[in-house]
PDB file of C-alpha atoms in Angstrom:
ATOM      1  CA  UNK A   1       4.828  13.812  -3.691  1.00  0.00           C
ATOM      2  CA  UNK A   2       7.186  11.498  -1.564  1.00  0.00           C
ATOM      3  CA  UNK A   3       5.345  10.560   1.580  1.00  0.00           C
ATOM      4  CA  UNK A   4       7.029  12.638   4.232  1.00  0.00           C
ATOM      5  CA  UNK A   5       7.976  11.657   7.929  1.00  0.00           C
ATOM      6  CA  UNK A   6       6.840  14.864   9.199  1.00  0.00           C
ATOM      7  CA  UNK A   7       3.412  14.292   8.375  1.00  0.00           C
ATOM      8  CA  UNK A   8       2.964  11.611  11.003  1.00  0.00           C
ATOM      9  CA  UNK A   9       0.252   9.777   9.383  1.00  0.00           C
ATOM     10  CA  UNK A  10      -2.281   9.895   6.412  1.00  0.00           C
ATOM     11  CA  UNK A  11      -5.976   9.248   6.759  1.00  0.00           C
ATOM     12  CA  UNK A  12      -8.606   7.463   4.471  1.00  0.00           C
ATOM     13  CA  UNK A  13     -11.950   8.592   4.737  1.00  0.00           C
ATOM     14  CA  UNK A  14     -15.308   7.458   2.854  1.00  0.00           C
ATOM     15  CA  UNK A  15     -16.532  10.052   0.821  1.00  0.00           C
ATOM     16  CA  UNK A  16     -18.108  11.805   3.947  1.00  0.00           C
ATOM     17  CA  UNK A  17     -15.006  12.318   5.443  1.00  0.00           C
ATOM     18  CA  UNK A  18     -14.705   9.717   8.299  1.00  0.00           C
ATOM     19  CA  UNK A  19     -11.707   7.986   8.829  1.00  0.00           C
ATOM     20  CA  UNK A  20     -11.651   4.249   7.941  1.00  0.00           C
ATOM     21  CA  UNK A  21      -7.990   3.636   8.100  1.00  0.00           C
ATOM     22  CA  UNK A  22      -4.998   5.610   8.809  1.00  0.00           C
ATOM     23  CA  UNK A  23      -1.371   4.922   7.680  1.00  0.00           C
ATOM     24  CA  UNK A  24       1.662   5.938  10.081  1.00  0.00           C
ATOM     25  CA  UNK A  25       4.913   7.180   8.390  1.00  0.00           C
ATOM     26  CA  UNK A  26       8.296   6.504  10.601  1.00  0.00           C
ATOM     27  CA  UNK A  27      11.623   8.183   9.687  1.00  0.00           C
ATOM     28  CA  UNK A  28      14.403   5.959   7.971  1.00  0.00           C
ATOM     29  CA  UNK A  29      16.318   4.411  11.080  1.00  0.00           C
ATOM     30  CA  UNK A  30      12.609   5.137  13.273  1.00  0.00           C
ATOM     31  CA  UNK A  31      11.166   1.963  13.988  1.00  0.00           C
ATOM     32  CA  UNK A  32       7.156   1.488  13.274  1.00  0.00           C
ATOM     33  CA  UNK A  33       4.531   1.866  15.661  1.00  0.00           C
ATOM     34  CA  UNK A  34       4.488  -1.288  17.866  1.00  0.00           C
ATOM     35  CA  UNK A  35       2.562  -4.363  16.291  1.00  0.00           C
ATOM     36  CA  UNK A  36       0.367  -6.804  17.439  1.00  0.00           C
ATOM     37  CA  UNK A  37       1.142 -10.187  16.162  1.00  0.00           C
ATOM     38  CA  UNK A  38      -3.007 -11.018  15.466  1.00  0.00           C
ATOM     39  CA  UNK A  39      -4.098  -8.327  13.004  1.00  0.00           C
ATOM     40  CA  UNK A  40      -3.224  -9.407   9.279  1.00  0.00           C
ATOM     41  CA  UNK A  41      -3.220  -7.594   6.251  1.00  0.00           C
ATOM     42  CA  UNK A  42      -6.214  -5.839   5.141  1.00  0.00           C
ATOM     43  CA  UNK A  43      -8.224  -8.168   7.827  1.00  0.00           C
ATOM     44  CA  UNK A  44     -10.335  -5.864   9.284  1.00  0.00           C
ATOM     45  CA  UNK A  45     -11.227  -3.820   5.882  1.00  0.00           C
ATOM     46  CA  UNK A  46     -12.155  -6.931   3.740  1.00  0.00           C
ATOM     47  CA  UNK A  47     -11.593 -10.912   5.114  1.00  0.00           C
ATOM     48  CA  UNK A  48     -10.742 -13.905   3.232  1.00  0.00           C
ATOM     49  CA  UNK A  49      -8.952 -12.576  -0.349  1.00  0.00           C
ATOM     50  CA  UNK A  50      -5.387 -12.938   1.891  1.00  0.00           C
ATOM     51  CA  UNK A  51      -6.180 -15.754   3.866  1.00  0.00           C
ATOM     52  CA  UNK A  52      -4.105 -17.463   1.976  1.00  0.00           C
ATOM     53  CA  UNK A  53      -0.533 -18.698   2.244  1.00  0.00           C
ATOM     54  CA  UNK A  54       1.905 -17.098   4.281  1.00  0.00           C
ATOM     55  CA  UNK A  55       5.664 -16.937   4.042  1.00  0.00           C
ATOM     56  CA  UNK A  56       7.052 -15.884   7.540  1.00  0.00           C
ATOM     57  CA  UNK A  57      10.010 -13.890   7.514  1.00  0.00           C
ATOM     58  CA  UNK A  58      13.583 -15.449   7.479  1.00  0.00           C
ATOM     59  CA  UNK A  59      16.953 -13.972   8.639  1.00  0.00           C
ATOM     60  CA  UNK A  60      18.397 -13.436   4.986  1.00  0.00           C
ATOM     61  CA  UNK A  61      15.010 -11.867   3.860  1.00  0.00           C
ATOM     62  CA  UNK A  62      14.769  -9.617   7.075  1.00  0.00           C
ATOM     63  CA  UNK A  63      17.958  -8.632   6.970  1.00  0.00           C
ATOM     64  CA  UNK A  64      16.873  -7.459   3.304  1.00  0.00           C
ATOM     65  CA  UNK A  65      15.192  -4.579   4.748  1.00  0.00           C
ATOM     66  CA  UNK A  66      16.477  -1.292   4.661  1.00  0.00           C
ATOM     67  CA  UNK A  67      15.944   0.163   8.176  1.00  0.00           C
ATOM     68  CA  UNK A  68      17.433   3.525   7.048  1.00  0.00           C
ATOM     69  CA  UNK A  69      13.905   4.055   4.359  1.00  0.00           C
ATOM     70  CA  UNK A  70      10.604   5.115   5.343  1.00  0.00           C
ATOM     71  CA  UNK A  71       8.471   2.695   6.660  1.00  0.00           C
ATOM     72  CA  UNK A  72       4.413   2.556   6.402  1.00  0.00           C
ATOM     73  CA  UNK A  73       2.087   1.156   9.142  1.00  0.00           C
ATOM     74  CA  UNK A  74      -1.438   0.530   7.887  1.00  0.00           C
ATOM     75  CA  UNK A  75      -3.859   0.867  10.604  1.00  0.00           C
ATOM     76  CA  UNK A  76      -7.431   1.000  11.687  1.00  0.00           C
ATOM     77  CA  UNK A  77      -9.317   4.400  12.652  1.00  0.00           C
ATOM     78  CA  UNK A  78      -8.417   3.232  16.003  1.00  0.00           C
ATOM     79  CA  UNK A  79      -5.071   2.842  15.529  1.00  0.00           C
ATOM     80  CA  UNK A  80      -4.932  -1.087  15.178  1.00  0.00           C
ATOM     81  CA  UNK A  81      -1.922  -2.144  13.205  1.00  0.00           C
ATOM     82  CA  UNK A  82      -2.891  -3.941  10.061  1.00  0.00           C
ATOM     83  CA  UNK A  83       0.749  -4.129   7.953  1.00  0.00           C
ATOM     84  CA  UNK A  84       3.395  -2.671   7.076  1.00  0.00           C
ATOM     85  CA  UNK A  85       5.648  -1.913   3.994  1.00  0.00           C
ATOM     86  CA  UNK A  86       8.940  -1.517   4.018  1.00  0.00           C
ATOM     87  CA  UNK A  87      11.621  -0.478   1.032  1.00  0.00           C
ATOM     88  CA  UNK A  88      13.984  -4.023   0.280  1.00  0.00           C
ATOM     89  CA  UNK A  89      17.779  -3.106   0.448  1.00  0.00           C
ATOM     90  CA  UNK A  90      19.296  -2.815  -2.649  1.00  0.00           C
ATOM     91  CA  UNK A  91      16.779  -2.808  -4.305  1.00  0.00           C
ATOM     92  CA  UNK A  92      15.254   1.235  -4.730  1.00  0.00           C
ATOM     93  CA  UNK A  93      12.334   0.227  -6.205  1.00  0.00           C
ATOM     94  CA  UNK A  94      10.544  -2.056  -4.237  1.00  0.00           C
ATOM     95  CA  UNK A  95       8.725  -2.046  -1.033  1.00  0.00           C
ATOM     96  CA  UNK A  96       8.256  -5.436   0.821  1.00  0.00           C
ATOM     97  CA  UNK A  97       4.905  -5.793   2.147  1.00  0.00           C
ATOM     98  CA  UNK A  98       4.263  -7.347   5.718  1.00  0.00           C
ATOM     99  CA  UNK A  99       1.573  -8.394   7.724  1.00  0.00           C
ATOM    100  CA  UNK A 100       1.147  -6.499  11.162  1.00  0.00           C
ATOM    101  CA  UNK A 101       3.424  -9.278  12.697  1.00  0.00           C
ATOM    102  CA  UNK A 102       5.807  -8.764  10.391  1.00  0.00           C
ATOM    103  CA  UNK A 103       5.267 -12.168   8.262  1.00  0.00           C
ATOM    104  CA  UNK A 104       6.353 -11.517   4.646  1.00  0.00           C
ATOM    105  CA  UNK A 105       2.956 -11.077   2.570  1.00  0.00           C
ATOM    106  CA  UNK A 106       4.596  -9.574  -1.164  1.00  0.00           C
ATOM    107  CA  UNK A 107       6.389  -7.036  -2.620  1.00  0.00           C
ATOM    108  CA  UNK A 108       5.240  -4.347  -5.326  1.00  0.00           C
ATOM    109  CA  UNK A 109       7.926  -3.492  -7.463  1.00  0.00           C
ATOM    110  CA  UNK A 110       8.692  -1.309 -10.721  1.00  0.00           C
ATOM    111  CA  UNK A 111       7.394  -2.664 -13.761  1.00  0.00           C
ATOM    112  CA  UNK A 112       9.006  -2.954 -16.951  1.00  0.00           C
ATOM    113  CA  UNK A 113       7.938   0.966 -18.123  1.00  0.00           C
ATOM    114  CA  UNK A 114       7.643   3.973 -16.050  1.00  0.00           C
ATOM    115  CA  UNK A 115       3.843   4.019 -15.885  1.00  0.00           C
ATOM    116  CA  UNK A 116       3.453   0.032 -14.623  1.00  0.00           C
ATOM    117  CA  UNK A 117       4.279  -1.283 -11.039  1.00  0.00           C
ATOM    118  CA  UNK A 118       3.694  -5.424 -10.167  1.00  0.00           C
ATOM    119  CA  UNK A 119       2.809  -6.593  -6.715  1.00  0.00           C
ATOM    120  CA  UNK A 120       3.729 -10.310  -6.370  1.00  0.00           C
ATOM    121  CA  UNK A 121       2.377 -12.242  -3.476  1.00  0.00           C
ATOM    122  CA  UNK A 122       4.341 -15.062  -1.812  1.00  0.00           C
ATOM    123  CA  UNK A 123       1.989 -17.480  -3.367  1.00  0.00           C
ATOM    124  CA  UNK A 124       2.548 -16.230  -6.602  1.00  0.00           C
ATOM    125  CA  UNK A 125      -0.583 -13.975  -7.267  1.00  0.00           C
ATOM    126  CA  UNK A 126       0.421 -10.774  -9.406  1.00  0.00           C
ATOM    127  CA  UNK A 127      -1.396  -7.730  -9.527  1.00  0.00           C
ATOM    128  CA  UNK A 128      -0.817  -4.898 -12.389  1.00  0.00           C
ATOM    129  CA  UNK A 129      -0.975  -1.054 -11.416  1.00  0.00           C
ATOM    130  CA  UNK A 130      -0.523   1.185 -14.796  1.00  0.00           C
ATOM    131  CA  UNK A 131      -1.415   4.763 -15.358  1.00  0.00           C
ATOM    132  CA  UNK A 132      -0.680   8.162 -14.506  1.00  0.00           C
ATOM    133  CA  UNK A 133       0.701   8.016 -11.291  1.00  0.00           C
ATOM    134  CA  UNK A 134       1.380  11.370 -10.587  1.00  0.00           C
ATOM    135  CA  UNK A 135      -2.346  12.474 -10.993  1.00  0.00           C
ATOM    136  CA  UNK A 136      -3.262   9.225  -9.101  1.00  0.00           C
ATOM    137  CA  UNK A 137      -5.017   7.899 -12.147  1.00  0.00           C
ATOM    138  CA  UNK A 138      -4.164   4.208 -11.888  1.00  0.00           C
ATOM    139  CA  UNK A 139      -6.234   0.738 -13.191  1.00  0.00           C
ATOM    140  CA  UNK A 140      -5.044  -2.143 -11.038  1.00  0.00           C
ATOM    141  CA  UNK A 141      -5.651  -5.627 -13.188  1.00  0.00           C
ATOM    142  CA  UNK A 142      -4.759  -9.163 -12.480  1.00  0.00           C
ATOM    143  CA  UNK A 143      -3.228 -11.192 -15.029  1.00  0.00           C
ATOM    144  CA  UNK A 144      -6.359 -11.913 -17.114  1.00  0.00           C
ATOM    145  CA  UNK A 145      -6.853  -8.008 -17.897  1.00  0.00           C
ATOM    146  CA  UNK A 146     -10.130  -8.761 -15.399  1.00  0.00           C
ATOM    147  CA  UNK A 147     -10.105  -5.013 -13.045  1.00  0.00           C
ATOM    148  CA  UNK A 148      -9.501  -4.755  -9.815  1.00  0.00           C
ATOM    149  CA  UNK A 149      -9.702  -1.211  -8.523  1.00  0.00           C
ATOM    150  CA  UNK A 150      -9.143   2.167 -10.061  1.00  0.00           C
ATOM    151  CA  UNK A 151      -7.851   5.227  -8.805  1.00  0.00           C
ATOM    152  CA  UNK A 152      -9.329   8.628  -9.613  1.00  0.00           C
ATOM    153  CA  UNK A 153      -8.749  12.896  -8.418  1.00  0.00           C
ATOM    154  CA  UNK A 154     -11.867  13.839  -6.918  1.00  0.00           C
ATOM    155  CA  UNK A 155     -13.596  17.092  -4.446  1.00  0.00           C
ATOM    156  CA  UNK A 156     -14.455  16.472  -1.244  1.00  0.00           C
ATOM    157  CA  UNK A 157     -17.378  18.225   0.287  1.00  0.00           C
ATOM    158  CA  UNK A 158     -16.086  17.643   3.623  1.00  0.00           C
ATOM    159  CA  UNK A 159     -13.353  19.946   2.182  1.00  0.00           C
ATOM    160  CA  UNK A 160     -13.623  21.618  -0.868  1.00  0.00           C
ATOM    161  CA  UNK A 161     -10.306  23.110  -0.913  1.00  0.00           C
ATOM    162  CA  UNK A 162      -8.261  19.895  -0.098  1.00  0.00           C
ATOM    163  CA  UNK A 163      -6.807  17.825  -2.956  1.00  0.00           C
ATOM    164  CA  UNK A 164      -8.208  14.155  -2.805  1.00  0.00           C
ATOM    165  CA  UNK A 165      -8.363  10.963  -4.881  1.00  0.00           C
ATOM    166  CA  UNK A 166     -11.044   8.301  -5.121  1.00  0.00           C
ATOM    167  CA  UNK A 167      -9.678   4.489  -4.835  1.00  0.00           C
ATOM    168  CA  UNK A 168     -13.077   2.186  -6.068  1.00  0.00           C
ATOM    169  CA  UNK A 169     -12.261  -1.307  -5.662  1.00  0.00           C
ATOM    170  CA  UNK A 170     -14.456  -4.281  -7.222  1.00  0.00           C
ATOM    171  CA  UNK A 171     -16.164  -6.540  -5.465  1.00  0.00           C
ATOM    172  CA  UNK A 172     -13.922  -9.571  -3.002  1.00  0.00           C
ATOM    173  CA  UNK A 173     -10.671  -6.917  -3.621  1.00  0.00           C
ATOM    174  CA  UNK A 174      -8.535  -6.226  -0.348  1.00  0.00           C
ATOM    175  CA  UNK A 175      -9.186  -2.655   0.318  1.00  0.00           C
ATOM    176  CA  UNK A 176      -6.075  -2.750   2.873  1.00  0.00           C
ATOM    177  CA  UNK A 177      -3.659  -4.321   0.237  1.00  0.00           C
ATOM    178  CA  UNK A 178      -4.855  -1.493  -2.650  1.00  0.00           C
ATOM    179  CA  UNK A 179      -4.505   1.086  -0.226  1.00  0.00           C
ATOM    180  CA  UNK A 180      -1.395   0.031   0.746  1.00  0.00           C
ATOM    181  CA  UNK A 181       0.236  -0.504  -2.649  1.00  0.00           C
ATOM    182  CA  UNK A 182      -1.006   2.616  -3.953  1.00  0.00           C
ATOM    183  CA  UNK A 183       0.469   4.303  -1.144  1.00  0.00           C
ATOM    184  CA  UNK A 184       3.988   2.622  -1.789  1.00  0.00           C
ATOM    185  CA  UNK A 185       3.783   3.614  -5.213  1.00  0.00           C
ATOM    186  CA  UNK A 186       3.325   7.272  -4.692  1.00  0.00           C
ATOM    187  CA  UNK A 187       6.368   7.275  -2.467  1.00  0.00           C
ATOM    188  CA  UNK A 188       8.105   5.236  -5.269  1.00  0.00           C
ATOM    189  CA  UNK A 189       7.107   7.729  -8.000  1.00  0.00           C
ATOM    190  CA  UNK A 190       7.369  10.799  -6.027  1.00  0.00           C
ATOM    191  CA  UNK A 191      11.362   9.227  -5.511  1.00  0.00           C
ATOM    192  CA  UNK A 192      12.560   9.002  -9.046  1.00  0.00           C
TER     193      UNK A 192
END
């Protein structure tokens, strides 16, 4: 389903159920959660994969962003901003992805079928999600078919009656960008 404003936020648990990162939902036309300009994406979940180049944010591609969609605020269990995705303007099937300052990291897009979506970096790096999205069973690749996470249902025994998928990521893999992604593409495919 559509990731819904009224839910306030999401949270990620381990497998025993304790929160390890939350992600705040605004309202189209809501702005996010106030940022701090020091956190960057995924930093405090996995350091160095993003370290990488940086693209800051320019009037023309700012001005891309469609303050009337649903915005996503990745955070820490304490609340610490980590980044943010936003949907691009005029374009319904992308998301941009920020750090928590708001610097331009990449965008994750619709692929060229139904069951594929692309994240491209601004230094170039592609990553492949394809599967079932709907029952959250996703493979995320990079170009060389070589696997970088997978997504699978799973039962919680912290709650046995809730509805819950497993994201496994290998090793040196951003947990904060895969989380992130994945959660832009459930709000993508819950949209069509």
């Amino acid at each position: 389903r559509a990731l819904d404003p009224a839910l306030g936020s999401l949270t990620v648990t381990d497998m025993g159920g304790d929160v390890v990162l939350r992600m705040a939902i605004s309202p189209g036309g809501a702005r996010p959660p106030a940022l701090s300009s020091n956190a960057s994406l995924g930093g405090r979940v996995r350091a160095g994969s993003l370290s990488g180049s940086v693209v800051s944010f320019d009037p023309q591609r700012d001005a891309a962003l469609d303050a009337g969609s649903t915005q996503l605020v990745l955070q820490t269990a304490e609340g610490e901003p980590l980044a943010q995705c936003r949907a691009t303007a005029g374009q319904p099937r992308e998301f941009a992805l920020c750090r928590a300052g708001g610097q331009y990291f990449g965008k994750i897009a619709q692929g060229s079928s139904a069951d594929q979506f692309v994240l491209v970096t601004a230094s170039r790096a592609e990553l492949n999600f394809w599967g079932d999205f709907r029952k959250q069973c996703v493979s995320v690749t990079d170009p060389s078919g070589t696997l970088q996470a997978v997504t699978e249902r799973c039962s919680a025994d912290f709650d046995a009656k809730g509805s819950y998928y497993r994201v496994r990521v290998a090793p040196d893999t951003d947990v904060g960008l895969m989380v992130c992604s994945l959660l832009c593409i459930q709000h993508l495919s819950a949209s069509r």
